[in-house]
Amino acid sequence: MNRVAIVTGGGSGIGEATARALARDGHAVAAADINFGGAERVAGSLPGNGHAAFHVDVTEERSVEKLFDEVEQKLGPVAVLACVAGAVFMTPGKRPSIVNMTTENWIRTEALNSRGVFLCIRAMLQRRTKSPVADGRIITVSSMSGITPESPPGPAYSAAKAANIHLSRIAALEAAPLGITVNTVAPGLTDTPAVRGDLTPEQIDAARRMIPIGRLGQPQDIAEIIAFLASPRAGYVTGAVIEANGGRQPP
């Protein structure tokens, strides 16, 4: 039986690329997304078999619990969790500041980019405590915005992604006795539809010129790192933060 992998945010962008990489490597992929149509499209186009689409709102506890219950009933015990779901809520091209940020924006940003990761990790660890699996893996997707304060998405996104990193390190300690590793990937600017919607072409071009490798990251670049961390080959890597930024160093 194929190892089961949940990919949140699996309906587009880095999540879609991750679902494809994990399916290629032989996982039965549960593509989970708040956009169920996107998840269905991805799940239906993956190589191999045993894949399925699921709806989830990672900011809602009941939705996350339902996701895990449905995946385990339909596909089997979850061995790999890739927490990719995330988003920026900002006026395109305009970096928000603490002074002009609304409480609503802060709460919404934290819920998707930090709370959602907590809810998914908790659901995974609770189930694997009761029913262990071999070579369990949790991979979270943070951002270079969680490492450097000079981030176009602004304070709420940066703070949420920084929390994501530290939560993952704590989870790595708690998960180790269960044989589960927990690692984080921190992408730099990655060429996704969301980024194209949040930044102007001029901002994207300016950012590209500051990347030593000379280009934006591609979703597949991040997906391949996640696929490695999900594999048995990465069994001695846990609590790590892998920066994937084309060589651009934080200030």
Coordinates of C-alpha atoms in Angstrom, one line a residue:
M1 CA 0.0 0.0 0.0
N2 CA 1.3 3.5 -0.9
R3 CA 2.2 5.8 1.9
V4 CA -0.5 8.4 2.4
A5 CA 0.4 12.1 2.1
I6 CA -1.8 15.1 2.9
V7 CA -0.9 18.3 1.1
T8 CA -2.8 21.4 2.3
G9 CA -3.0 24.1 -0.3
G10 CA -2.8 21.3 -2.8
G11 CA -5.0 22.9 -5.4
S12 CA -2.5 25.4 -6.8
G13 CA 1.0 26.9 -6.7
I14 CA 3.6 25.2 -4.4
G15 CA 0.9 22.9 -3.0
E16 CA 0.1 21.6 -6.5
A17 CA 3.8 21.1 -7.4
T18 CA 4.3 19.2 -4.0
A19 CA 1.3 16.9 -4.7
R20 CA 2.8 16.1 -8.1
A21 CA 6.3 15.4 -6.7
L22 CA 4.9 13.2 -3.9
A23 CA 2.7 11.3 -6.3
R24 CA 5.7 10.7 -8.6
D25 CA 7.6 9.3 -5.7
G26 CA 4.8 6.8 -5.0
H27 CA 2.6 8.4 -2.3
A28 CA -1.1 8.3 -2.3
V29 CA -1.8 12.0 -2.2
A30 CA -4.7 13.7 -0.5
A31 CA -4.9 17.1 -2.2
A32 CA -6.6 19.3 0.3
D33 CA -7.6 22.9 -0.4
I34 CA -10.3 25.4 0.5
N35 CA -10.8 25.6 -3.3
F36 CA -12.2 22.1 -3.8
G37 CA -12.3 22.5 -7.5
G38 CA -8.6 23.1 -7.6
A39 CA -7.9 20.1 -5.4
E40 CA -10.1 17.9 -7.6
R41 CA -8.3 19.1 -10.7
V42 CA -4.9 18.3 -9.2
A43 CA -5.9 14.9 -7.7
G44 CA -7.4 13.8 -11.0
S45 CA -4.2 14.6 -12.9
L46 CA -1.6 13.0 -10.6
P47 CA 0.5 10.0 -11.8
G48 CA -0.2 6.7 -10.2
N49 CA -3.3 5.8 -8.2
G50 CA -4.9 6.1 -4.8
H51 CA -5.2 9.9 -5.0
A52 CA -8.2 11.9 -3.8
A53 CA -9.3 15.5 -3.3
F54 CA -10.6 16.9 -0.1
H55 CA -12.0 20.3 1.1
V56 CA -10.4 21.9 4.1
D57 CA -10.3 25.3 5.7
V58 CA -7.1 25.0 7.8
T59 CA -8.1 27.9 10.0
E60 CA -11.1 25.9 11.4
E61 CA -10.5 23.1 13.9
R62 CA -13.5 21.1 12.9
S63 CA -12.5 21.3 9.2
V64 CA -9.0 20.0 9.9
E65 CA -10.3 17.2 12.1
K66 CA -12.8 16.2 9.4
L67 CA -10.0 16.2 6.8
F68 CA -7.8 13.8 8.8
D69 CA -10.8 11.5 9.6
E70 CA -11.9 11.4 5.9
V71 CA -8.4 10.8 4.6
E72 CA -7.7 8.0 7.0
Q73 CA -11.0 6.4 6.3
K74 CA -10.6 6.6 2.5
L75 CA -6.8 6.2 2.0
G76 CA -5.3 4.9 5.2
P77 CA -3.1 6.3 8.0
V78 CA -1.3 9.6 7.1
A79 CA 2.4 9.1 7.0
V80 CA 3.3 12.5 5.4
L81 CA 1.9 15.9 6.2
A82 CA 2.9 18.8 4.0
C83 CA 1.5 22.1 5.4
V84 CA 1.6 24.3 2.3
A85 CA -1.6 26.3 2.6
G86 CA -0.9 30.0 3.1
A87 CA -1.6 33.5 1.7
V88 CA -0.9 37.2 2.0
F89 CA -3.7 39.6 2.5
M90 CA -2.6 43.0 1.1
T91 CA -3.3 45.6 -1.4
P92 CA -1.4 44.6 -4.5
G93 CA 1.9 46.4 -4.7
K94 CA 1.5 48.1 -1.3
R95 CA 3.4 46.9 1.7
P96 CA 1.3 47.2 4.9
S97 CA 2.7 48.6 8.1
I98 CA 1.9 48.1 11.7
V99 CA 0.4 51.5 11.9
N100 CA -2.1 51.0 9.1
M101 CA -2.8 47.3 9.6
T102 CA -6.3 46.4 10.8
T103 CA -6.9 43.9 13.5
E104 CA -9.0 41.9 11.1
N105 CA -6.1 41.6 8.7
W106 CA -3.8 40.5 11.5
I107 CA -6.2 37.8 12.7
R108 CA -6.9 36.5 9.2
T109 CA -3.3 36.4 8.3
E110 CA -2.3 34.6 11.5
A111 CA -5.1 32.1 11.2
L112 CA -4.1 30.9 7.8
N113 CA -0.3 31.0 8.0
S114 CA 0.2 30.0 11.6
R115 CA -2.9 28.6 13.4
G116 CA -3.6 26.3 10.4
V117 CA -0.2 24.8 10.7
F118 CA -0.7 24.2 14.4
L119 CA -4.1 22.5 13.9
C120 CA -2.7 20.2 11.2
I121 CA 0.4 19.2 13.2
R122 CA -1.7 18.5 16.2
A123 CA -4.2 16.4 14.3
M124 CA -1.3 14.4 12.8
L125 CA 0.5 13.8 16.1
Q126 CA -2.7 12.9 18.0
R127 CA -3.4 10.1 15.4
R128 CA 0.2 8.9 15.2
T129 CA 0.4 8.7 19.0
K130 CA -2.5 6.2 18.9
S131 CA -1.5 4.5 15.6
P132 CA 2.2 4.9 14.7
V133 CA 3.6 4.7 11.2
A134 CA 7.1 4.1 10.0
D135 CA 9.1 7.1 8.8
G136 CA 6.5 9.7 9.6
R137 CA 7.1 13.1 8.1
I138 CA 5.8 16.6 8.7
I139 CA 7.0 19.4 6.5
T140 CA 5.8 23.0 6.9
V141 CA 6.3 25.8 4.5
S142 CA 7.3 29.1 6.1
S143 CA 8.9 31.9 4.1
M144 CA 12.0 34.1 4.1
S145 CA 9.6 36.7 5.3
G146 CA 9.6 34.8 8.6
I147 CA 13.4 35.2 8.8
T148 CA 14.0 38.8 7.7
P149 CA 11.9 41.8 8.7
E150 CA 12.3 43.5 5.3
S151 CA 9.4 41.7 3.8
P152 CA 7.1 43.0 1.1
P153 CA 4.0 41.2 2.7
G154 CA 4.5 43.2 5.9
P155 CA 4.3 42.5 9.7
A156 CA 1.4 40.1 10.0
Y157 CA 2.7 37.7 7.4
S158 CA 6.2 37.9 8.6
A159 CA 5.2 37.3 12.2
A160 CA 3.0 34.3 11.3
K161 CA 5.7 32.7 9.2
A162 CA 8.2 33.2 12.0
A163 CA 5.8 31.5 14.4
N164 CA 5.5 28.7 11.9
I165 CA 9.3 28.1 12.1
H166 CA 9.4 28.0 15.9
L167 CA 6.3 25.8 16.2
S168 CA 7.9 23.3 13.8
R169 CA 11.1 23.2 15.9
I170 CA 9.0 22.5 19.0
A171 CA 7.0 19.9 17.1
A172 CA 10.2 18.2 16.0
L173 CA 11.1 17.6 19.7
E174 CA 7.7 16.3 20.5
A175 CA 7.4 14.1 17.4
A176 CA 10.8 12.5 17.6
P177 CA 9.7 9.7 20.1
L178 CA 7.0 8.8 17.6
G179 CA 9.6 8.4 14.8
I180 CA 8.3 11.5 13.0
T181 CA 10.6 14.2 11.7
V182 CA 9.4 17.8 11.4
N183 CA 11.2 20.3 9.1
T184 CA 10.5 23.6 7.5
V185 CA 11.2 25.0 4.1
A186 CA 11.5 28.8 3.9
P187 CA 11.1 29.9 0.3
G188 CA 12.2 33.2 -1.1
L189 CA 10.1 34.9 -3.7
T190 CA 8.5 32.2 -5.7
D191 CA 6.7 32.6 -9.0
T192 CA 3.1 31.6 -8.1
P193 CA -0.2 33.1 -9.1
A194 CA -0.6 34.6 -5.6
V195 CA 2.8 36.4 -5.9
R196 CA 1.8 37.7 -9.3
G197 CA -1.4 39.1 -7.8
D198 CA 0.2 40.7 -4.7
L199 CA 3.2 42.4 -6.3
T200 CA 3.5 44.7 -9.3
P201 CA 5.7 43.6 -12.3
E202 CA 8.1 46.3 -11.3
Q203 CA 8.4 45.0 -7.7
I204 CA 8.9 41.4 -9.0
D205 CA 11.6 42.6 -11.4
A206 CA 13.4 44.5 -8.7
A207 CA 13.4 41.5 -6.4
R208 CA 14.7 39.3 -9.2
R209 CA 17.7 41.5 -9.8
M210 CA 18.6 41.0 -6.1
I211 CA 18.6 37.2 -6.3
P212 CA 22.2 36.0 -7.1
I213 CA 21.0 33.0 -9.1
G214 CA 19.2 35.4 -11.4
R215 CA 15.6 34.2 -11.2
L216 CA 12.6 33.8 -9.0
G217 CA 12.0 30.4 -7.4
Q218 CA 9.6 28.1 -9.1
P219 CA 7.0 25.9 -7.3
Q220 CA 8.8 22.8 -8.4
D221 CA 12.0 24.1 -6.7
I222 CA 10.2 24.1 -3.3
A223 CA 8.3 20.8 -4.1
E224 CA 11.5 18.9 -4.6
I225 CA 12.9 19.9 -1.2
I226 CA 9.6 18.8 0.4
A227 CA 9.7 15.5 -1.5
F228 CA 13.2 14.8 -0.2
L229 CA 12.2 15.7 3.4
A230 CA 9.2 13.4 3.0
S231 CA 11.4 10.5 2.0
P232 CA 13.1 7.8 4.1
R233 CA 16.4 9.3 2.9
A234 CA 15.8 12.3 5.2
G235 CA 15.4 10.3 8.4
Y236 CA 18.2 12.1 10.3
V237 CA 17.0 15.6 9.4
T238 CA 14.6 17.1 11.9
G239 CA 14.0 20.5 13.4
A240 CA 15.7 22.1 10.4
V241 CA 14.9 25.2 8.4
I242 CA 15.9 25.0 4.8
E243 CA 16.2 28.4 3.1
A244 CA 15.4 28.2 -0.6
N245 CA 16.0 31.7 -1.9
G246 CA 18.4 31.6 -4.8
G247 CA 21.3 32.8 -2.7
R248 CA 19.8 36.0 -1.5
Q249 CA 21.0 36.6 2.1
P250 CA 18.8 38.2 4.8
P251 CA 20.0 41.7 5.7

